[in-house]
mmCIF file of C-alpha atoms and ligand atoms in Angstrom:
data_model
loop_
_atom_site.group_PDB
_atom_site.id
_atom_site.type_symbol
_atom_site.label_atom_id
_atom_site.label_comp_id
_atom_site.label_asym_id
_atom_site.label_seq_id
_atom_site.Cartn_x
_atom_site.Cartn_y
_atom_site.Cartn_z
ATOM 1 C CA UNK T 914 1.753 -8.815 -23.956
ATOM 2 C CA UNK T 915 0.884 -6.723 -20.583
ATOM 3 C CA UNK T 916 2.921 -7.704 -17.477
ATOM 4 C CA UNK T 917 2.423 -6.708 -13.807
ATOM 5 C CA UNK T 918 5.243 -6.322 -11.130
ATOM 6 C CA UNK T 919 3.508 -7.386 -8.333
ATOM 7 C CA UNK T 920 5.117 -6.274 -4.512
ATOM 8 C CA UNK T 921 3.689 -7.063 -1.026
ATOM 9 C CA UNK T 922 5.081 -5.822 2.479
ATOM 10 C CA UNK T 923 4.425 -4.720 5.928
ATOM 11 C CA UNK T 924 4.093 -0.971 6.101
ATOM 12 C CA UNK T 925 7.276 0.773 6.061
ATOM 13 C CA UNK T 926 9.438 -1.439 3.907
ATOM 14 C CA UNK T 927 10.162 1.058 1.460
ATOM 15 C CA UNK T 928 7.440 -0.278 -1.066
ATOM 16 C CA UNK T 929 5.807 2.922 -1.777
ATOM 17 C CA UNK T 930 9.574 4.588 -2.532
ATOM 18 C CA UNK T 931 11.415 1.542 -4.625
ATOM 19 C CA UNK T 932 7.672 0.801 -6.825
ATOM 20 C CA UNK T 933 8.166 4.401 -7.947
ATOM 21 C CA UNK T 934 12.005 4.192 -8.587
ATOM 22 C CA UNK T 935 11.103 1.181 -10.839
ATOM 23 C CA UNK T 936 8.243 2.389 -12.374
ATOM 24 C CA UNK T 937 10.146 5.200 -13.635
ATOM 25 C CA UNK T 938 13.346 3.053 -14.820
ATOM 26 C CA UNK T 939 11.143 0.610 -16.196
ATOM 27 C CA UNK T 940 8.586 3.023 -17.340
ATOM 28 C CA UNK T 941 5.982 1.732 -15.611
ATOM 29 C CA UNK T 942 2.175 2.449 -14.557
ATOM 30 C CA UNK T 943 2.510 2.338 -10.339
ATOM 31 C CA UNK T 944 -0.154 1.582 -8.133
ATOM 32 C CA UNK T 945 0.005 2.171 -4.651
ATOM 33 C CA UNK T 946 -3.516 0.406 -3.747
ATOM 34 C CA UNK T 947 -2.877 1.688 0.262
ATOM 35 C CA UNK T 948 -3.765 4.621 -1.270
ATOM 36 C CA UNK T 949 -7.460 3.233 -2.378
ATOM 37 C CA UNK T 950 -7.989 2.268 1.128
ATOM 38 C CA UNK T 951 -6.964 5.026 2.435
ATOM 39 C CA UNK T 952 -9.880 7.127 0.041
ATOM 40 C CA UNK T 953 -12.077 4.971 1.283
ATOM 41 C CA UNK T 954 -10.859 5.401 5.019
ATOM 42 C CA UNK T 955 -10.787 9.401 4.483
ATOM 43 C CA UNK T 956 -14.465 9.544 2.805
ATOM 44 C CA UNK T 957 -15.893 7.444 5.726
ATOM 45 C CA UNK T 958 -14.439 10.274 8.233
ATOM 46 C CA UNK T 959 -15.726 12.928 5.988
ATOM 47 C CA UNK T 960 -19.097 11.281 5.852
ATOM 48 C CA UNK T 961 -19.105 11.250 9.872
ATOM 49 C CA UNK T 962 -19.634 7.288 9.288
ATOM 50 C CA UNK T 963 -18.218 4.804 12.371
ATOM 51 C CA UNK T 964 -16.133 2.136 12.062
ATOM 52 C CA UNK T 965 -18.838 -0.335 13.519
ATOM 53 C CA UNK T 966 -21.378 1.258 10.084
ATOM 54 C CA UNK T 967 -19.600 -1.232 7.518
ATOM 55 C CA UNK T 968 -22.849 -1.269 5.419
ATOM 56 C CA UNK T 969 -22.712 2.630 5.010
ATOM 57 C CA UNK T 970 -18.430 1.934 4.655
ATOM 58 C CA UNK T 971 -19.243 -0.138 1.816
ATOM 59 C CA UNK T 972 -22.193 1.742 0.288
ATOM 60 C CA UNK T 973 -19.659 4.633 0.175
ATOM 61 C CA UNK T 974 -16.817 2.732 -1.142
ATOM 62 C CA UNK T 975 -19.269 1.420 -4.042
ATOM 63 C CA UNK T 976 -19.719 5.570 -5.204
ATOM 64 C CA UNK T 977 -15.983 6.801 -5.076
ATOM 65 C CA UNK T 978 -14.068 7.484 -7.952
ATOM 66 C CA UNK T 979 -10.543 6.898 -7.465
ATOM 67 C CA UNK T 980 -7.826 7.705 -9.676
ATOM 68 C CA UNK T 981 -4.080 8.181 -9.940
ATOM 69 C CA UNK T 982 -2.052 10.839 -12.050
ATOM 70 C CA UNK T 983 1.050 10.101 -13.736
ATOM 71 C CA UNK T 984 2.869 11.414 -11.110
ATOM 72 C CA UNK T 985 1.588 9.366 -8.929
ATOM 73 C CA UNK T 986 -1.118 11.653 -7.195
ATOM 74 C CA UNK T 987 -4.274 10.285 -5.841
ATOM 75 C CA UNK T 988 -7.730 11.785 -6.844
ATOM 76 C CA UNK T 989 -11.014 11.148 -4.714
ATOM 77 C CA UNK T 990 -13.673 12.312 -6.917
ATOM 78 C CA UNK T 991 -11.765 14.914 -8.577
ATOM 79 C CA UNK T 992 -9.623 15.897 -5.926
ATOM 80 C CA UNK T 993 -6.164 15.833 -5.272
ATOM 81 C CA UNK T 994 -5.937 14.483 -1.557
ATOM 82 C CA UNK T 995 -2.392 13.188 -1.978
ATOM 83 C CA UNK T 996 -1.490 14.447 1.790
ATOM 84 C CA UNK T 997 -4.540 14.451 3.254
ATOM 85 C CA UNK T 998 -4.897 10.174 3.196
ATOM 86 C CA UNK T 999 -1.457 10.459 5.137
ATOM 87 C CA UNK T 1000 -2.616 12.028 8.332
ATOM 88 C CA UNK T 1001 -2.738 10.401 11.651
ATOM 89 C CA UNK T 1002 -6.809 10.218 11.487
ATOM 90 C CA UNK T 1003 -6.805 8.347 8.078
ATOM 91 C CA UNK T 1004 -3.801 6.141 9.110
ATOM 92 C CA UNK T 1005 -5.703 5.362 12.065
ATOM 93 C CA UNK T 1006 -8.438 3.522 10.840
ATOM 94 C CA UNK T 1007 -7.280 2.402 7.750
ATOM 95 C CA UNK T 1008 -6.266 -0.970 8.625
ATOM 96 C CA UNK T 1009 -9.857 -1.729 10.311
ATOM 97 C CA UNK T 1010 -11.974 -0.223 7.111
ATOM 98 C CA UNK T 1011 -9.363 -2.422 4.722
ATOM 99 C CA UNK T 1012 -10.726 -5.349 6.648
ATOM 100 C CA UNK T 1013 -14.246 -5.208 5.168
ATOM 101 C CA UNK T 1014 -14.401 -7.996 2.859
ATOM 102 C CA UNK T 1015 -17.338 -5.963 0.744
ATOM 103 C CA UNK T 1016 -14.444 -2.923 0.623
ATOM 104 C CA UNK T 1017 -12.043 -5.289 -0.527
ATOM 105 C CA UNK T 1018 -13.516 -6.848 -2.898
ATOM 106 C CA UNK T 1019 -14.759 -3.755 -4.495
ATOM 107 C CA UNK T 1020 -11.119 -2.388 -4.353
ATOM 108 C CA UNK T 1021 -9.399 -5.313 -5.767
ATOM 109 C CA UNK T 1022 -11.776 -4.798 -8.880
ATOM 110 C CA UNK T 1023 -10.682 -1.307 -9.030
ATOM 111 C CA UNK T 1024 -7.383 -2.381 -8.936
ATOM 112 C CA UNK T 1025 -7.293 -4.994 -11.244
ATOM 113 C CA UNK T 1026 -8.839 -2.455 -14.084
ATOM 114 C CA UNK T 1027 -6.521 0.292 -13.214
ATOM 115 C CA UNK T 1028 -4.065 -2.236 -14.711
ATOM 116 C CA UNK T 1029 -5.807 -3.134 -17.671
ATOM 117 C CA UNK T 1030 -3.801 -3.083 -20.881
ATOM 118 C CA UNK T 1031 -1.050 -1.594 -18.992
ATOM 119 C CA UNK T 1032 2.390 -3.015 -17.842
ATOM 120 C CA UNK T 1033 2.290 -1.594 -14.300
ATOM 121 C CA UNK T 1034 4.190 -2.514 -10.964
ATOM 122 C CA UNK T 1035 1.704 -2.677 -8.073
ATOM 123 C CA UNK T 1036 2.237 -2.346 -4.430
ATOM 124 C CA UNK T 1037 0.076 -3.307 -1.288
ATOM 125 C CA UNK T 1038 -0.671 -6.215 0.720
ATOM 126 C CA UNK T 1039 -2.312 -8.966 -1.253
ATOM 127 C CA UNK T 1040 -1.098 -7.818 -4.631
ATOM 128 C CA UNK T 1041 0.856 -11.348 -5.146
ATOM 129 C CA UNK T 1042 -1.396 -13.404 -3.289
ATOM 130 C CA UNK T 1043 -5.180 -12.103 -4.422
ATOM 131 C CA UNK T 1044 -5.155 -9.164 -6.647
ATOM 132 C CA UNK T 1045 -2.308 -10.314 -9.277
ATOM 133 C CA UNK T 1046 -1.705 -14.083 -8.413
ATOM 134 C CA UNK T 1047 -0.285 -14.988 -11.376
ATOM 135 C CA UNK T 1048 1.690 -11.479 -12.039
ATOM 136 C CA UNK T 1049 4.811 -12.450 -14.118
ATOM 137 C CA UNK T 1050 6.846 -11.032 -10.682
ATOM 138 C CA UNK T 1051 6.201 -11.459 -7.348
ATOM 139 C CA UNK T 1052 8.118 -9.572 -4.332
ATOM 140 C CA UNK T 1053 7.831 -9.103 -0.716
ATOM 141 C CA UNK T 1054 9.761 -6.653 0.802
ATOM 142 C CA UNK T 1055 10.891 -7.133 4.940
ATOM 143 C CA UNK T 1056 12.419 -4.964 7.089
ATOM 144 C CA UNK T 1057 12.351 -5.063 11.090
ATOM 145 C CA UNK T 1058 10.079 -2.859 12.917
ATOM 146 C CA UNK T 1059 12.416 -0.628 14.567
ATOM 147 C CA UNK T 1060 14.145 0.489 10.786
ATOM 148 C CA UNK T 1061 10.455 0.691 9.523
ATOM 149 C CA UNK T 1062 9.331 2.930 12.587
ATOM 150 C CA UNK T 1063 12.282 5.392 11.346
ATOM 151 C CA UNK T 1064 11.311 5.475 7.944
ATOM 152 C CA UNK T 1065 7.982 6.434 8.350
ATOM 153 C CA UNK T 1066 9.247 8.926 11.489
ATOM 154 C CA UNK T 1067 11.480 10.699 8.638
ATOM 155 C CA UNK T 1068 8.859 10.210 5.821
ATOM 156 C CA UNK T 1069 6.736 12.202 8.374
ATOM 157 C CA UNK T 1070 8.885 14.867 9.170
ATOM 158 C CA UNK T 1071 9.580 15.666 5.112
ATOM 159 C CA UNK T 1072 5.491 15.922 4.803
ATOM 160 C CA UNK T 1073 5.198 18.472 7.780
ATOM 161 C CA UNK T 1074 3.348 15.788 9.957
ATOM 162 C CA UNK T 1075 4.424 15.795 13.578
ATOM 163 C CA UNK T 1076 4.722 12.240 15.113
ATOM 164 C CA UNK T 1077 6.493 10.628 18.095
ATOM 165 C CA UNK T 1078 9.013 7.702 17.317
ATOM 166 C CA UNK T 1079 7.466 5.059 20.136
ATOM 167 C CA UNK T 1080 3.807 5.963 18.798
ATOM 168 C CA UNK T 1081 4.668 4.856 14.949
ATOM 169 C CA UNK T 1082 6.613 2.113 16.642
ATOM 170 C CA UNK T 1083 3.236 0.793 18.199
ATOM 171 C CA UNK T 1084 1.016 1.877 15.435
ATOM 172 C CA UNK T 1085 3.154 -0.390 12.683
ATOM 173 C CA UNK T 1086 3.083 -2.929 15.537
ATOM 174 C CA UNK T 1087 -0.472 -3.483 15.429
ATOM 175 C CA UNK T 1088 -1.045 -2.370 11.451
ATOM 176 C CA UNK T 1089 1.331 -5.455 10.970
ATOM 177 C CA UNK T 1090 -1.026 -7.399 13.353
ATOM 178 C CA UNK T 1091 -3.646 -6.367 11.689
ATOM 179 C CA UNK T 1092 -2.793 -6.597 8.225
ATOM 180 C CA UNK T 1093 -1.148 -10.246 8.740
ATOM 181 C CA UNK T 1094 -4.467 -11.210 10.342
ATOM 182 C CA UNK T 1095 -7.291 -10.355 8.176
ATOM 183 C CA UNK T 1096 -9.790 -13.162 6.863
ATOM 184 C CA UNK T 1097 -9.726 -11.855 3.794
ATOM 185 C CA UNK T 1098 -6.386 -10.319 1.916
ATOM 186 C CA UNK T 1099 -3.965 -10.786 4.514
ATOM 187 C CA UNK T 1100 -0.399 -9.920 4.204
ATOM 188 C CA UNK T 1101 1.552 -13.442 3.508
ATOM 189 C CA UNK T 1102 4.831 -15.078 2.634
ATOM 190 C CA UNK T 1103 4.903 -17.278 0.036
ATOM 191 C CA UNK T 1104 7.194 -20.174 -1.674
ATOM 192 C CA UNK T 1105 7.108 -18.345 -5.002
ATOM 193 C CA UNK T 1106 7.670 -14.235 -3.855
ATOM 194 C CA UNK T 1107 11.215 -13.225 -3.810
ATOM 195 C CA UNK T 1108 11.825 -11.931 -0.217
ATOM 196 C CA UNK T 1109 14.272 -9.453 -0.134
ATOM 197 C CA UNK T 1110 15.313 -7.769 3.423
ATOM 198 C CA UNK T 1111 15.667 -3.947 3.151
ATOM 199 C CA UNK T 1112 16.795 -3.693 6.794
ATOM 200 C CA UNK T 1113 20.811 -3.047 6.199
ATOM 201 C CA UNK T 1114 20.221 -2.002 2.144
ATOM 202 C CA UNK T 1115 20.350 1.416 0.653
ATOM 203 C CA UNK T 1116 17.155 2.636 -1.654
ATOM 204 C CA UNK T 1117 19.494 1.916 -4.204
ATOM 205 C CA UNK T 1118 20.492 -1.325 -3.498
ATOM 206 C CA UNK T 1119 17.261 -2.604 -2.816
ATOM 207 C CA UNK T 1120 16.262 -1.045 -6.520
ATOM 208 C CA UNK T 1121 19.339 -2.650 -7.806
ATOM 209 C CA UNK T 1122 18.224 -6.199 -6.505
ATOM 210 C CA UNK T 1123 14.468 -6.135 -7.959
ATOM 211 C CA UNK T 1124 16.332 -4.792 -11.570
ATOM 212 C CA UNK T 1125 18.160 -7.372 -11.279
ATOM 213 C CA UNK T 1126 15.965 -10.119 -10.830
ATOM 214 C CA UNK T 1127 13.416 -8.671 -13.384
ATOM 215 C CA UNK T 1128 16.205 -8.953 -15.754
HETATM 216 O O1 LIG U 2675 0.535 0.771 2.339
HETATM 217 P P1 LIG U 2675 -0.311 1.671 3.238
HETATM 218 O O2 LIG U 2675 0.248 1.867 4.613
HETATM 219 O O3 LIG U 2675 -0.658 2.964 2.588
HETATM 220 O O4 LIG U 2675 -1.688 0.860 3.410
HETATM 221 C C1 LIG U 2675 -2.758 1.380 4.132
HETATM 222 C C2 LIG U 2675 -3.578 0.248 4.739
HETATM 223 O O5 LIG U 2675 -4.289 -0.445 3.735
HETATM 224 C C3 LIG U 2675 -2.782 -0.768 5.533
HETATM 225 O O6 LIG U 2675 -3.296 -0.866 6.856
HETATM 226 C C4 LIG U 2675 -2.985 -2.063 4.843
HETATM 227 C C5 LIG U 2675 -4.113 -1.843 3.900
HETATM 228 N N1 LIG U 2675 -3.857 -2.429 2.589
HETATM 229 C C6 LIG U 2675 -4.447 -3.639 2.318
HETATM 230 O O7 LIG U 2675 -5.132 -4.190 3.169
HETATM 231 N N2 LIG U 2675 -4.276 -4.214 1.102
HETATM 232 C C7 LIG U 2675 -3.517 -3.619 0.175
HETATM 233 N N3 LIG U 2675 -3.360 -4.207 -1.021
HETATM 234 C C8 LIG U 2675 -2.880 -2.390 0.458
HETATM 235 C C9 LIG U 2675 -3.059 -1.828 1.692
#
């Protein structure tokens, strides 16, 4: 019998680092569906297509093949863009083009068969609440803006992407506004997630505490 990790969080937690420290103790398919989004928010910029076009957003969206390597690489029809959906004009819009309800629904079915047959851990927004309801565990991972601004400063600086500290600190500001207020998929709390607060835990420890409630 498949199972699926499921793990929600604002942006920054330390989802996208811990879901790949499982997934490899555990051995594990991940999925990192920020990273669909982000294809989709990348192809729209490529395609010279405006936020306020959501019929030619989700037109596009419908077309893309996108796929993930075992190493965790993300392919937009056939191409590695790994870095590229991590720059400032992809992060930028992402939120907005996640929004769509058309993109997300067309997403969440991509989603849903990337895990098909497959015991995977998934990590995004609505994993536990929409895309995996019922997945046989259920996390949300917290941490306060200020630690999460840090991370994603450092994360920055190891990918060669310049960034000012009080810009990330308003961009995850209004990404969490954003995210927590979308009419469809929003980022929640719920009664049956375990909510664990990364703000004072090491990688490690963090890891430690999902192993150990797995187990
Ligand atoms: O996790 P991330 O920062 O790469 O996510 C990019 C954006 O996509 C973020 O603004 C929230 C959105 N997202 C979403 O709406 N639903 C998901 N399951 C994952 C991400």
């Amino acid at each position: 019998m498949n199972y699926v990790i499921a793990i929600d969080g604002p942006a920054g937690s330390g989802k996208g680092t811990i879901t790949k420290i499982v997934a490899d103790k555990l051995n594990l398919v991940y999925i990192d569906t920020g990273a669909t989004y982000r294809c989709v928010a990348l192809a729209s910029l490529r395609n010279n297509i405006k936020l306020e076009e959501t019929d030619k957003i989700i037109n596009l969206a419908k077309t893309l093949d996108i796929d993930f390597d075992v190493n965790g690489h993300t392919y937009l029809n056939g191409e590695d863009v790994s870095n590229l959906i991590r720059s400032h004009e992809v992060t930028n819009i992402v939120s907005p083009v996640s929004s769509i309800p058309e993109v997300r629904e067309i997403m969440v079915d991509l989603q849903r068969k990337m895990a098909n047959n497959k015991n995977v851990i998934m990590e995004g927004r609505d994993i536990t609440t929409v895309v995996f309801p019922d997945a046989k565990y259920k996390f949300y991972l917290d941490a306060d803006v200020m630690e999460r601004a840090k991370r994603r400063f450092k994360q920055n600086e190891e990918m060669g992407i310049e960034s000012n500290l009080d810009d990330i600190i308003e961009s995850i500001k209004k990404r969490d506004y954003n995210d927590m207020h979308k009419p469809v998929g929003a980022l929640k709390r719920t009664n049956d997630q375990i909510y664990i607060d990364t703000t004072h835990l090491t990688i490690d420890e963090v890891v430690e505490e999902i192993l150990k409630n797995i187990k």
